Amino acid sequence: MAKEPMLKFVTVGRDMPEKRNAEDRKDDFLEIYGEFIDEKAREQSSRCSQCGVPYCQSHCPLHNNIPDWLRLTATGRLREAYEISQATNTFPEICGRICPQDRLCEGNCVIEQSGHGTVTIGSVEKYITDTAWENGWVESFAPVVEREESVGIIGSGPGGLAAADRMRRAGFKVTVYERADRAGGLMMYGIPGFKLEKDVVLRRVKQLEESGVDFVLNCNVGEDISFDAIRGKHDAVLIATGVYKSRDLGGPGSGAEGIVRAIDYLTASNKVSFGDEVEEYESGDLNAHGKKVVVIGGGDTAMDCVRTAIRQGATSVKCLYRRDRANMPGSQRETQNAEEEGVEFVWLSAPKGFAGDPVTGVMVQKMRLGQADATGRQSPEVIEGADYVEEADLVIKALGFEPEDLPTLWGVDGLEVTRWGTVLADFQSHATSLEGVYACGDIQRGASLVVWAIRDGREAADAMTAYLDQAAAVAAE
């Protein structure tokens, strides 16, 4: 009888791919985690307990068939593992790199709850798909039947690209409109290379291009082309713009030179990594080299900013957050990586204003945690008389993102939005108030994770397919 290949979590400990030394990795923008070798990937996959109710799967927004592809990896059936992984996730190699697994699949792993250490799901997912690319298993595709209908997708982030992939496979003509000069959205210009190297995104874009998806770059809807023109050209339209309007911060001196938005700072850094000339970077406006940097915020964008500043050669990098470590929204793993690289976190601290113009410091209020708010999190309260000034030459505001006012920007009548400014759309069909127009990702749900945008894009594509199928059936009658 063959030996059971799984359930080895009792005898085999949790292990991650080797992480590069902090002193080495903070000098470049390469990914910090190595790749599993085949033997190690099999070993770690074999730790899966193959539970009857897999909480890893139910806590994944895409409901990936994680136990199935872990078992296939453990038994050396990698191509099948990739096919199972790809069946539910358009971009598994991207999720394997940037998903907060500690809050999703790995954080809910049964053996993690029992004290044995979670299965390293994200690292195995990355290994499976990288192996698939290396072996040529990931190919451009052609639909079985070409259809006459065309679809316009506004935005080429994870939601838009996931929908483009699914719609093209269904045979539709697909055109993606992107206002930046490269496709990929925040995956391209918002997330630094040390978390997601850009060739990983570019090869997916190339696959879609080779499969017949048409990308129209440097195309700003409302300026270069009207929304009504896009609706007129296509049988269905998907709004997948993401949210790019930065939440602002007031207070005395908030308009001083040297106080910048996180999205501008990260975009400049990513463009420089492509070899682009960026005037604001060259002038030092969006460059941390030789500066005392203070980043305000506690989410994943703040973590991206502090770690980018380290790599640009800042003399010091501090992160101000108004709550404590246990209550910060960003990934604990990213916080640890930042600390290893030399970032100092100043907990229970909030800015009340700024000194100097150009900025020379942040006026900081010390906080304590009081009663819980409506979400259950303790609300920060000011400690009177504990203010001080934190020296800074560059202040980066990483306070999150809000939706742009699309109806006004695009001159669209009838496109309903919520009180938060997101596009009002059904959360199952993703249909908006306009006939044949759908929305997905952050512009519908608010700033969220890449994995949620992928799920939304896939769902919206299926709903649009059903809509176009029904329209075709009516026309044929």
Tab-separated table of C-alpha atoms in Angstrom:
chain	number	residue	atom	x	y	z
A	1	MET	CA	0.000	0.000	0.000
A	2	ALA	CA	1.413	3.405	-0.988
A	3	LYS	CA	2.444	5.689	1.841
A	4	GLU	CA	0.083	8.630	2.471
A	5	PRO	CA	1.727	11.683	0.856
A	6	MET	CA	-0.163	14.200	2.991
A	7	LEU	CA	-0.836	14.970	6.684
A	8	LYS	CA	2.850	15.433	7.490
A	9	PHE	CA	2.375	18.585	9.548
A	10	VAL	CA	3.123	16.670	12.766
A	11	THR	CA	6.598	15.595	11.627
A	12	VAL	CA	7.474	18.354	9.133
A	13	GLY	CA	7.718	21.943	10.364
A	14	ARG	CA	6.598	25.070	8.563
A	15	ASP	CA	9.253	26.517	6.286
A	16	MET	CA	9.330	29.547	4.001
A	17	PRO	CA	11.517	30.166	0.954
A	18	GLU	CA	14.765	31.809	1.959
A	19	LYS	CA	14.465	35.549	2.527
A	20	ARG	CA	17.337	37.711	1.355
A	21	ASN	CA	19.436	39.409	4.023
A	22	ALA	CA	18.072	42.847	4.921
A	23	GLU	CA	21.405	44.564	4.265
A	24	ASP	CA	21.563	43.072	0.779
A	25	ARG	CA	17.939	43.552	-0.251
A	26	LYS	CA	17.587	47.202	0.808
A	27	ASP	CA	20.002	48.228	-1.949
A	28	ASP	CA	17.746	47.073	-4.801
A	29	PHE	CA	14.111	46.656	-5.820
A	30	LEU	CA	14.236	42.905	-6.475
A	31	GLU	CA	11.812	40.562	-4.728
A	32	ILE	CA	13.030	39.606	-1.268
A	33	TYR	CA	11.785	36.010	-1.124
A	34	GLY	CA	13.501	33.219	-3.011
A	35	GLU	CA	11.760	30.392	-4.846
A	36	PHE	CA	11.014	26.962	-3.452
A	37	ILE	CA	12.993	24.166	-5.060
A	38	ASP	CA	10.872	21.212	-6.145
A	39	GLU	CA	11.705	19.051	-3.139
A	40	LYS	CA	10.887	21.807	-0.653
A	41	ALA	CA	7.623	22.686	-2.413
A	42	ARG	CA	6.559	19.034	-2.248
A	43	GLU	CA	7.547	18.812	1.415
A	44	GLN	CA	5.637	21.915	2.466
A	45	SER	CA	2.584	20.923	0.399
A	46	SER	CA	2.563	17.514	2.100
A	47	ARG	CA	1.902	19.248	5.435
A	48	CYS	CA	-1.690	19.976	4.344
A	49	SER	CA	-4.228	18.128	6.504
A	50	GLN	CA	-6.728	17.834	3.615
A	51	CYS	CA	-9.553	18.943	5.916
A	52	GLY	CA	-13.141	18.075	5.171
A	53	VAL	CA	-14.035	21.762	5.451
A	54	PRO	CA	-11.018	23.672	4.097
A	55	TYR	CA	-11.076	27.064	5.804
A	56	CYS	CA	-8.162	28.190	3.623
A	57	GLN	CA	-10.435	27.845	0.598
A	58	SER	CA	-13.500	29.447	2.166
A	59	HIS	CA	-11.460	32.457	3.363
A	60	CYS	CA	-9.946	33.022	-0.085
A	61	PRO	CA	-12.012	35.594	-2.030
A	62	LEU	CA	-11.554	33.450	-5.155
A	63	HIS	CA	-12.309	30.218	-3.281
A	64	ASN	CA	-9.223	28.632	-4.813
A	65	ASN	CA	-9.104	24.832	-4.651
A	66	ILE	CA	-6.088	25.015	-2.359
A	67	PRO	CA	-6.137	21.483	-0.836
A	68	ASP	CA	-6.389	19.976	-4.336
A	69	TRP	CA	-3.382	21.787	-5.788
A	70	LEU	CA	-1.363	21.222	-2.623
A	71	ARG	CA	-1.933	17.469	-2.932
A	72	LEU	CA	-1.011	17.513	-6.619
A	73	THR	CA	2.179	19.434	-5.815
A	74	ALA	CA	3.065	16.992	-3.034
A	75	THR	CA	2.799	14.129	-5.505
A	76	GLY	CA	4.782	15.870	-8.260
A	77	ARG	CA	1.842	16.531	-10.589
A	78	LEU	CA	2.713	20.196	-11.110
A	79	ARG	CA	1.044	20.768	-14.451
A	80	GLU	CA	-2.267	19.551	-13.055
A	81	ALA	CA	-1.677	21.682	-9.963
A	82	TYR	CA	-1.257	24.739	-12.176
A	83	GLU	CA	-4.399	23.957	-14.173
A	84	ILE	CA	-6.439	23.608	-10.959
A	85	SER	CA	-4.957	26.861	-9.659
A	86	GLN	CA	-5.590	28.744	-12.933
A	87	ALA	CA	-9.182	27.500	-13.088
A	88	THR	CA	-10.266	29.813	-10.277
A	89	ASN	CA	-7.553	32.498	-10.342
A	90	THR	CA	-6.588	34.463	-13.439
A	91	PHE	CA	-3.237	35.533	-11.934
A	92	PRO	CA	-2.090	32.996	-9.291
A	93	GLU	CA	1.566	34.041	-9.534
A	94	ILE	CA	0.576	37.602	-8.615
A	95	CYS	CA	-1.631	36.560	-5.696
A	96	GLY	CA	1.132	34.242	-4.484
A	97	ARG	CA	3.383	37.293	-4.212
A	98	ILE	CA	1.180	40.080	-2.878
A	99	CYS	CA	-1.882	38.580	-1.191
A	100	PRO	CA	-1.921	39.080	2.604
A	101	GLN	CA	-2.033	35.324	3.176
A	102	ASP	CA	-1.611	35.890	6.915
A	103	ARG	CA	-5.088	37.485	6.921
A	104	LEU	CA	-6.720	35.132	4.403
A	105	CYS	CA	-5.866	31.506	3.530
A	106	GLU	CA	-2.818	30.908	5.743
A	107	GLY	CA	-4.303	32.778	8.689
A	108	ASN	CA	-7.279	30.408	8.661
A	109	CYS	CA	-5.384	27.164	8.031
A	110	VAL	CA	-6.590	24.423	10.403
A	111	ILE	CA	-3.108	23.274	11.370
A	112	GLU	CA	-2.174	26.902	12.099
A	113	GLN	CA	-5.078	27.042	14.549
A	114	SER	CA	-3.881	23.819	16.177
A	115	GLY	CA	-0.394	25.222	16.759
A	116	HIS	CA	1.582	23.427	14.047
A	117	GLY	CA	2.277	26.430	11.825
A	118	THR	CA	0.331	27.120	8.651
A	119	VAL	CA	0.992	25.564	5.278
A	120	THR	CA	2.953	28.113	3.219
A	121	ILE	CA	0.154	28.393	0.671
A	122	GLY	CA	1.267	31.623	-1.006
A	123	SER	CA	4.822	30.424	-1.635
A	124	VAL	CA	3.587	27.149	-3.133
A	125	GLU	CA	1.090	29.035	-5.329
A	126	LYS	CA	3.905	31.251	-6.614
A	127	TYR	CA	6.140	28.205	-7.207
A	128	ILE	CA	3.470	26.303	-9.156
A	129	THR	CA	2.785	29.171	-11.578
A	130	ASP	CA	6.419	30.245	-11.998
A	131	THR	CA	7.191	26.620	-12.869
A	132	ALA	CA	4.317	26.657	-15.368
A	133	TRP	CA	5.780	29.746	-17.081
A	134	GLU	CA	9.275	28.225	-17.147
A	135	ASN	CA	7.969	25.048	-18.766
A	136	GLY	CA	5.800	26.802	-21.355
A	137	TRP	CA	2.510	25.583	-19.894
A	138	VAL	CA	1.132	29.133	-19.857
A	139	GLU	CA	0.278	29.965	-23.447
A	140	SER	CA	-1.625	32.529	-25.428
A	141	PHE	CA	-5.090	31.267	-26.267
A	142	ALA	CA	-7.736	31.495	-28.941
A	143	PRO	CA	-11.454	31.150	-28.213
A	144	VAL	CA	-13.251	28.130	-29.649
A	145	VAL	CA	-15.765	30.428	-31.368
A	146	GLU	CA	-15.258	34.075	-32.339
A	147	ARG	CA	-18.243	36.282	-31.567
A	148	GLU	CA	-19.318	39.512	-33.219
A	149	GLU	CA	-19.996	41.441	-30.026
A	150	SER	CA	-17.324	43.672	-28.555
A	151	VAL	CA	-16.602	44.729	-24.994
A	152	GLY	CA	-14.890	47.897	-23.767
A	153	ILE	CA	-13.030	47.779	-20.444
A	154	ILE	CA	-11.922	51.022	-18.791
A	155	GLY	CA	-8.882	50.348	-16.632
A	156	SER	CA	-6.177	47.682	-16.841
A	157	GLY	CA	-5.688	46.839	-13.179
A	158	PRO	CA	-6.331	43.335	-11.816
A	159	GLY	CA	-10.116	43.613	-12.183
A	160	GLY	CA	-9.994	44.877	-15.750
A	161	LEU	CA	-7.364	42.346	-16.838
A	162	ALA	CA	-9.203	39.443	-15.195
A	163	ALA	CA	-12.387	40.435	-17.021
A	164	ALA	CA	-10.490	40.890	-20.305
A	165	ASP	CA	-9.047	37.385	-20.005
A	166	ARG	CA	-12.415	35.804	-19.320
A	167	MET	CA	-14.303	37.760	-21.989
A	168	ARG	CA	-11.704	37.018	-24.640
A	169	ARG	CA	-11.764	33.298	-23.820
A	170	ALA	CA	-15.536	33.467	-24.347
A	171	GLY	CA	-14.892	34.758	-27.866
A	172	PHE	CA	-15.716	38.465	-27.552
A	173	LYS	CA	-13.688	41.258	-29.094
A	174	VAL	CA	-12.093	43.043	-26.121
A	175	THR	CA	-10.610	46.543	-25.983
A	176	VAL	CA	-8.973	47.826	-22.781
A	177	TYR	CA	-8.648	51.607	-22.308
A	178	GLU	CA	-5.822	52.682	-19.963
A	179	ARG	CA	-4.809	56.245	-19.157
A	180	ALA	CA	-1.235	55.321	-18.175
A	181	ASP	CA	1.522	54.488	-20.642
A	182	ARG	CA	1.692	50.849	-19.507
A	183	ALA	CA	-1.058	48.376	-18.641
A	184	GLY	CA	-1.323	46.884	-15.163
A	185	GLY	CA	-2.785	49.646	-13.002
A	186	LEU	CA	-1.535	49.686	-9.414
A	187	MET	CA	0.243	46.369	-10.036
A	188	MET	CA	2.495	48.247	-12.419
A	189	TYR	CA	2.923	51.673	-10.823
A	190	GLY	CA	1.608	51.381	-7.256
A	191	ILE	CA	3.253	48.212	-5.938
A	192	PRO	CA	7.075	48.279	-5.693
A	193	GLY	CA	9.257	45.722	-7.437
A	194	PHE	CA	10.469	44.184	-4.167
A	195	LYS	CA	6.942	42.816	-3.732
A	196	LEU	CA	6.037	42.272	-7.391
A	197	GLU	CA	8.693	42.424	-10.091
A	198	LYS	CA	7.225	44.043	-13.171
A	199	ASP	CA	8.059	41.332	-15.682
A	200	VAL	CA	5.536	39.158	-13.811
A	201	VAL	CA	2.788	41.619	-14.782
A	202	LEU	CA	4.161	42.355	-18.251
A	203	ARG	CA	4.141	38.719	-19.324
A	204	ARG	CA	0.413	38.449	-18.464
A	205	VAL	CA	-0.292	41.602	-20.452
A	206	LYS	CA	1.673	40.144	-23.367
A	207	GLN	CA	-0.308	36.894	-23.117
A	208	LEU	CA	-3.555	38.850	-23.401
A	209	GLU	CA	-2.238	40.878	-26.338
A	210	GLU	CA	-1.170	37.709	-28.165
A	211	SER	CA	-4.624	36.264	-27.480
A	212	GLY	CA	-6.349	39.173	-29.222
A	213	VAL	CA	-7.041	41.729	-26.470
A	214	ASP	CA	-6.511	45.252	-27.783
A	215	PHE	CA	-4.902	47.765	-25.380
A	216	VAL	CA	-5.373	51.500	-25.953
A	217	LEU	CA	-2.780	53.229	-23.744
A	218	ASN	CA	-2.389	56.905	-22.816
A	219	CYS	CA	-6.153	57.159	-23.181
A	220	ASN	CA	-7.846	59.313	-20.566
A	221	VAL	CA	-11.600	58.819	-20.693
A	222	GLY	CA	-13.328	62.194	-20.610
A	223	GLU	CA	-10.423	63.884	-22.397
A	224	ASP	CA	-9.037	61.670	-25.180
A	225	ILE	CA	-12.309	59.824	-25.706
A	226	SER	CA	-15.747	60.313	-24.213
A	227	PHE	CA	-17.529	57.678	-22.180
A	228	ASP	CA	-20.470	57.910	-24.543
A	229	ALA	CA	-18.148	57.178	-27.481
A	230	ILE	CA	-16.911	54.032	-25.736
A	231	ARG	CA	-20.508	52.949	-25.117
A	232	GLY	CA	-21.283	53.603	-28.769
A	233	LYS	CA	-18.372	51.468	-29.970
A	234	HIS	CA	-19.098	48.435	-27.780
A	235	ASP	CA	-21.981	46.163	-26.904
A	236	ALA	CA	-21.095	46.205	-23.201
A	237	VAL	CA	-18.740	48.301	-21.070
A	238	LEU	CA	-16.940	47.524	-17.811
A	239	ILE	CA	-15.729	50.301	-15.504
A	240	ALA	CA	-12.621	49.022	-13.719
A	241	THR	CA	-10.741	52.251	-13.054
A	242	GLY	CA	-9.735	51.589	-9.464
A	243	VAL	CA	-9.587	54.451	-6.940
A	244	TYR	CA	-6.759	56.947	-7.251
A	245	LYS	CA	-7.896	60.049	-5.380
A	246	SER	CA	-5.687	60.308	-2.288
A	247	ARG	CA	-7.245	61.075	1.072
A	248	ASP	CA	-5.807	64.369	2.180
A	249	LEU	CA	-4.492	65.669	5.462
A	250	GLY	CA	-5.151	69.165	6.737
A	251	GLY	CA	-3.627	71.152	9.548
A	252	PRO	CA	-1.227	74.101	9.641
A	253	GLY	CA	1.465	73.902	6.970
A	254	SER	CA	-0.164	71.027	5.084
A	255	GLY	CA	0.514	72.729	1.747
A	256	ALA	CA	4.260	73.055	2.298
A	257	GLU	CA	6.793	71.899	-0.272
A	258	GLY	CA	8.122	68.446	0.549
A	259	ILE	CA	4.729	66.976	1.549
A	260	VAL	CA	3.706	64.529	-1.179
A	261	ARG	CA	1.064	61.910	-1.969
A	262	ALA	CA	1.969	58.223	-1.748
A	263	ILE	CA	0.643	57.457	-5.240
A	264	ASP	CA	2.852	60.146	-6.803
A	265	TYR	CA	5.883	58.942	-4.864
A	266	LEU	CA	5.431	55.254	-5.703
A	267	THR	CA	4.580	55.924	-9.359
A	268	ALA	CA	7.757	57.972	-9.797
A	269	SER	CA	9.870	55.228	-8.229
A	270	ASN	CA	8.344	52.523	-10.419
A	271	LYS	CA	8.786	54.612	-13.570
A	272	VAL	CA	12.466	55.123	-12.710
A	273	SER	CA	12.818	51.336	-12.370
A	274	PHE	CA	11.740	51.078	-16.029
A	275	GLY	CA	14.434	53.543	-17.023
A	276	ASP	CA	11.962	56.377	-17.617
A	277	GLU	CA	13.035	59.953	-17.028
A	278	VAL	CA	10.977	61.398	-14.187
A	279	GLU	CA	11.548	65.114	-13.648
A	280	GLU	CA	10.170	65.129	-10.078
A	281	TYR	CA	12.508	62.298	-9.145
A	282	GLU	CA	15.572	63.919	-10.671
A	283	SER	CA	14.792	67.230	-8.927
A	284	GLY	CA	14.472	65.442	-5.586
A	285	ASP	CA	10.796	66.264	-5.084
A	286	LEU	CA	9.833	62.568	-5.210
A	287	ASN	CA	13.190	61.109	-4.195
A	288	ALA	CA	14.099	60.180	-0.606
A	289	HIS	CA	17.861	60.072	-1.140
A	290	GLY	CA	19.714	61.762	1.726
A	291	LYS	CA	16.494	62.839	3.458
A	292	LYS	CA	14.768	62.293	6.774
A	293	VAL	CA	11.505	60.706	5.687
A	294	VAL	CA	8.244	60.503	7.626
A	295	VAL	CA	5.401	58.398	6.227
A	296	ILE	CA	1.915	58.950	7.658
A	297	GLY	CA	-0.378	55.909	7.626
A	298	GLY	CA	-0.474	52.262	8.656
A	299	GLY	CA	-1.748	50.367	5.617
A	300	ASP	CA	0.021	48.404	2.909
A	301	THR	CA	0.627	51.574	0.872
A	302	ALA	CA	2.481	53.088	3.829
A	303	MET	CA	4.610	49.929	4.035
A	304	ASP	CA	5.423	50.256	0.337
A	305	CYS	CA	6.480	53.870	0.860
A	306	VAL	CA	8.751	53.307	3.867
A	307	ARG	CA	10.512	50.380	2.212
A	308	THR	CA	10.930	52.335	-1.033
A	309	ALA	CA	12.461	55.252	0.892
A	310	ILE	CA	15.007	52.899	2.477
A	311	ARG	CA	16.056	51.692	-0.970
A	312	GLN	CA	16.365	55.228	-2.292
A	313	GLY	CA	18.937	56.012	0.385
A	314	ALA	CA	17.016	58.005	3.002
A	315	THR	CA	19.067	58.878	6.088
A	316	SER	CA	16.129	57.862	8.318
A	317	VAL	CA	12.613	56.556	7.744
A	318	LYS	CA	9.842	56.759	10.323
A	319	CYS	CA	6.225	55.668	10.034
A	320	LEU	CA	3.599	57.471	12.115
A	321	TYR	CA	0.423	55.564	12.917
A	322	ARG	CA	-2.334	56.687	15.259
A	323	ARG	CA	-3.083	53.237	16.674
A	324	ASP	CA	-0.758	50.495	17.939
A	325	ARG	CA	0.841	47.557	16.097
A	326	ALA	CA	-2.017	45.176	16.907
A	327	ASN	CA	-4.569	47.522	15.328
A	328	MET	CA	-2.757	48.573	12.166
A	329	PRO	CA	-4.470	47.598	8.892
A	330	GLY	CA	-1.296	46.677	7.002
A	331	SER	CA	0.244	43.209	6.820
A	332	GLN	CA	2.229	42.192	9.912
A	333	ARG	CA	4.657	40.425	7.604
A	334	GLU	CA	5.321	43.669	5.732
A	335	THR	CA	5.807	45.522	9.012
A	336	GLN	CA	8.427	42.969	10.063
A	337	ASN	CA	10.193	43.246	6.710
A	338	ALA	CA	10.255	47.036	7.043
A	339	GLU	CA	11.696	46.881	10.558
A	340	GLU	CA	14.418	44.488	9.403
A	341	GLU	CA	15.364	47.000	6.712
A	342	GLY	CA	15.698	49.872	9.184
A	343	VAL	CA	12.276	51.533	9.346
A	344	GLU	CA	11.232	52.918	12.740
A	345	PHE	CA	7.535	52.745	13.624
A	346	VAL	CA	6.173	55.459	15.879
A	347	TRP	CA	2.956	54.001	17.243
A	348	LEU	CA	0.060	55.968	18.756
A	349	SER	CA	1.123	59.140	16.949
A	350	ALA	CA	-0.874	61.428	14.685
A	351	PRO	CA	0.080	64.614	12.815
A	352	LYS	CA	-1.583	67.888	13.807
A	353	GLY	CA	0.387	70.124	11.462
A	354	PHE	CA	3.696	70.711	9.730
A	355	ALA	CA	6.651	73.000	10.398
A	356	GLY	CA	8.579	74.902	7.729
A	357	ASP	CA	8.173	75.478	4.008
A	358	PRO	CA	9.902	73.482	2.581
A	359	VAL	CA	8.824	71.148	5.361
A	360	THR	CA	11.257	70.646	8.262
A	361	GLY	CA	9.096	68.600	10.615
A	362	VAL	CA	5.785	67.049	11.520
A	363	MET	CA	3.937	68.339	14.597
A	364	VAL	CA	2.910	65.116	16.330
A	365	GLN	CA	0.172	64.440	18.852
A	366	LYS	CA	0.651	61.383	21.068
A	367	MET	CA	-2.425	59.161	21.319
A	368	ARG	CA	-3.907	56.454	23.501
A	369	LEU	CA	-6.601	53.923	22.633
A	370	GLY	CA	-10.014	54.544	24.140
A	371	GLN	CA	-13.444	53.015	23.622
A	372	ALA	CA	-14.193	50.843	20.599
A	373	ASP	CA	-15.850	52.515	17.626
A	374	ALA	CA	-18.661	51.144	15.446
A	375	THR	CA	-16.243	48.715	13.749
A	376	GLY	CA	-15.056	47.288	17.071
A	377	ARG	CA	-11.634	48.928	16.902
A	378	GLN	CA	-10.506	51.130	19.769
A	379	SER	CA	-10.642	54.809	18.871
A	380	PRO	CA	-7.462	56.856	19.321
A	381	GLU	CA	-7.640	59.744	21.806
A	382	VAL	CA	-5.212	62.660	22.114
A	383	ILE	CA	-2.926	62.784	25.173
A	384	GLU	CA	-2.921	66.455	26.091
A	385	GLY	CA	0.455	68.097	26.547
A	386	ALA	CA	2.451	65.339	24.860
A	387	ASP	CA	2.972	67.053	21.477
A	388	TYR	CA	6.410	67.170	19.853
A	389	VAL	CA	8.001	67.817	16.449
A	390	GLU	CA	9.380	64.938	14.346
A	391	GLU	CA	12.102	66.188	12.000
A	392	ALA	CA	11.461	65.553	8.309
A	393	ASP	CA	12.723	66.669	4.894
A	394	LEU	CA	10.124	64.590	3.032
A	395	VAL	CA	6.647	63.720	4.285
A	396	ILE	CA	4.619	61.088	2.430
A	397	LYS	CA	0.865	60.925	2.996
A	398	ALA	CA	-0.302	57.298	2.763
A	399	LEU	CA	-3.828	57.680	4.106
A	400	GLY	CA	-5.685	55.561	1.583
A	401	PHE	CA	-7.608	56.234	-1.608
A	402	GLU	CA	-11.060	57.447	-2.554
A	403	PRO	CA	-12.936	57.254	-5.863
A	404	GLU	CA	-12.796	60.073	-8.353
A	405	ASP	CA	-16.085	61.722	-9.300
A	406	LEU	CA	-16.574	59.741	-12.511
A	407	PRO	CA	-20.009	61.157	-13.524
A	408	THR	CA	-18.532	64.672	-13.471
A	409	LEU	CA	-15.138	63.751	-14.954
A	410	TRP	CA	-16.752	61.823	-17.783
A	411	GLY	CA	-19.839	64.015	-18.230
A	412	VAL	CA	-22.148	61.024	-17.779
A	413	ASP	CA	-25.836	61.379	-16.968
A	414	GLY	CA	-27.505	58.520	-15.130
A	415	LEU	CA	-24.418	56.762	-13.729
A	416	GLU	CA	-25.385	56.401	-10.085
A	417	VAL	CA	-22.818	56.444	-7.300
A	418	THR	CA	-22.962	55.629	-3.594
A	419	ARG	CA	-22.578	58.173	-0.808
A	420	TRP	CA	-18.881	57.223	-0.749
A	421	GLY	CA	-18.506	58.070	-4.438
A	422	THR	CA	-18.061	54.498	-5.642
A	423	VAL	CA	-20.063	53.373	-8.668
A	424	LEU	CA	-23.359	51.869	-7.551
A	425	ALA	CA	-23.500	48.340	-8.949
A	426	ASP	CA	-25.041	45.025	-7.959
A	427	PHE	CA	-22.512	42.946	-6.029
A	428	GLN	CA	-23.420	39.756	-7.874
A	429	SER	CA	-24.039	40.878	-11.452
A	430	HIS	CA	-21.952	44.094	-11.164
A	431	ALA	CA	-24.576	45.832	-13.333
A	432	THR	CA	-24.767	49.624	-12.907
A	433	SER	CA	-27.700	51.969	-13.407
A	434	LEU	CA	-26.831	52.252	-17.121
A	435	GLU	CA	-27.924	49.563	-19.572
A	436	GLY	CA	-25.014	47.333	-20.601
A	437	VAL	CA	-22.555	49.050	-18.249
A	438	TYR	CA	-20.897	47.145	-15.412
A	439	ALA	CA	-18.366	47.971	-12.685
A	440	CYS	CA	-15.877	45.932	-10.697
A	441	GLY	CA	-12.961	46.184	-8.295
A	442	ASP	CA	-12.113	49.177	-6.146
A	443	ILE	CA	-14.330	51.606	-8.068
A	444	GLN	CA	-17.271	49.479	-6.930
A	445	ARG	CA	-16.225	48.196	-3.485
A	446	GLY	CA	-13.755	50.903	-2.398
A	447	ALA	CA	-10.008	50.487	-1.909
A	448	SER	CA	-9.361	46.794	-1.337
A	449	LEU	CA	-7.099	43.879	-2.254
A	450	VAL	CA	-5.913	42.705	-5.671
A	451	VAL	CA	-7.498	39.299	-5.059
A	452	TRP	CA	-10.932	40.895	-4.547
A	453	ALA	CA	-10.542	42.853	-7.785
A	454	ILE	CA	-9.722	39.620	-9.645
A	455	ARG	CA	-12.831	37.980	-8.230
A	456	ASP	CA	-14.971	40.986	-9.169
A	457	GLY	CA	-13.534	41.058	-12.701
A	458	ARG	CA	-14.283	37.382	-13.255
A	459	GLU	CA	-17.839	37.741	-11.900
A	460	ALA	CA	-18.496	40.841	-13.995
A	461	ALA	CA	-17.228	39.058	-17.114
A	462	ASP	CA	-19.628	36.173	-16.518
A	463	ALA	CA	-22.523	38.588	-15.992
A	464	MET	CA	-21.649	40.505	-19.166
A	465	THR	CA	-21.470	37.232	-21.090
A	466	ALA	CA	-24.960	36.314	-19.867
A	467	TYR	CA	-26.226	39.780	-20.829
A	468	LEU	CA	-24.786	39.528	-24.345
A	469	ASP	CA	-26.041	35.959	-24.738
A	470	GLN	CA	-29.564	37.119	-23.879
A	471	ALA	CA	-29.304	40.068	-26.287
A	472	ALA	CA	-28.109	37.720	-29.059
A	473	ALA	CA	-30.991	35.322	-28.356
A	474	VAL	CA	-33.551	38.145	-28.546
A	475	ALA	CA	-32.025	39.417	-31.791
A	476	ALA	CA	-32.212	35.916	-33.306
A	477	GLU	CA	-35.933	35.536	-32.610
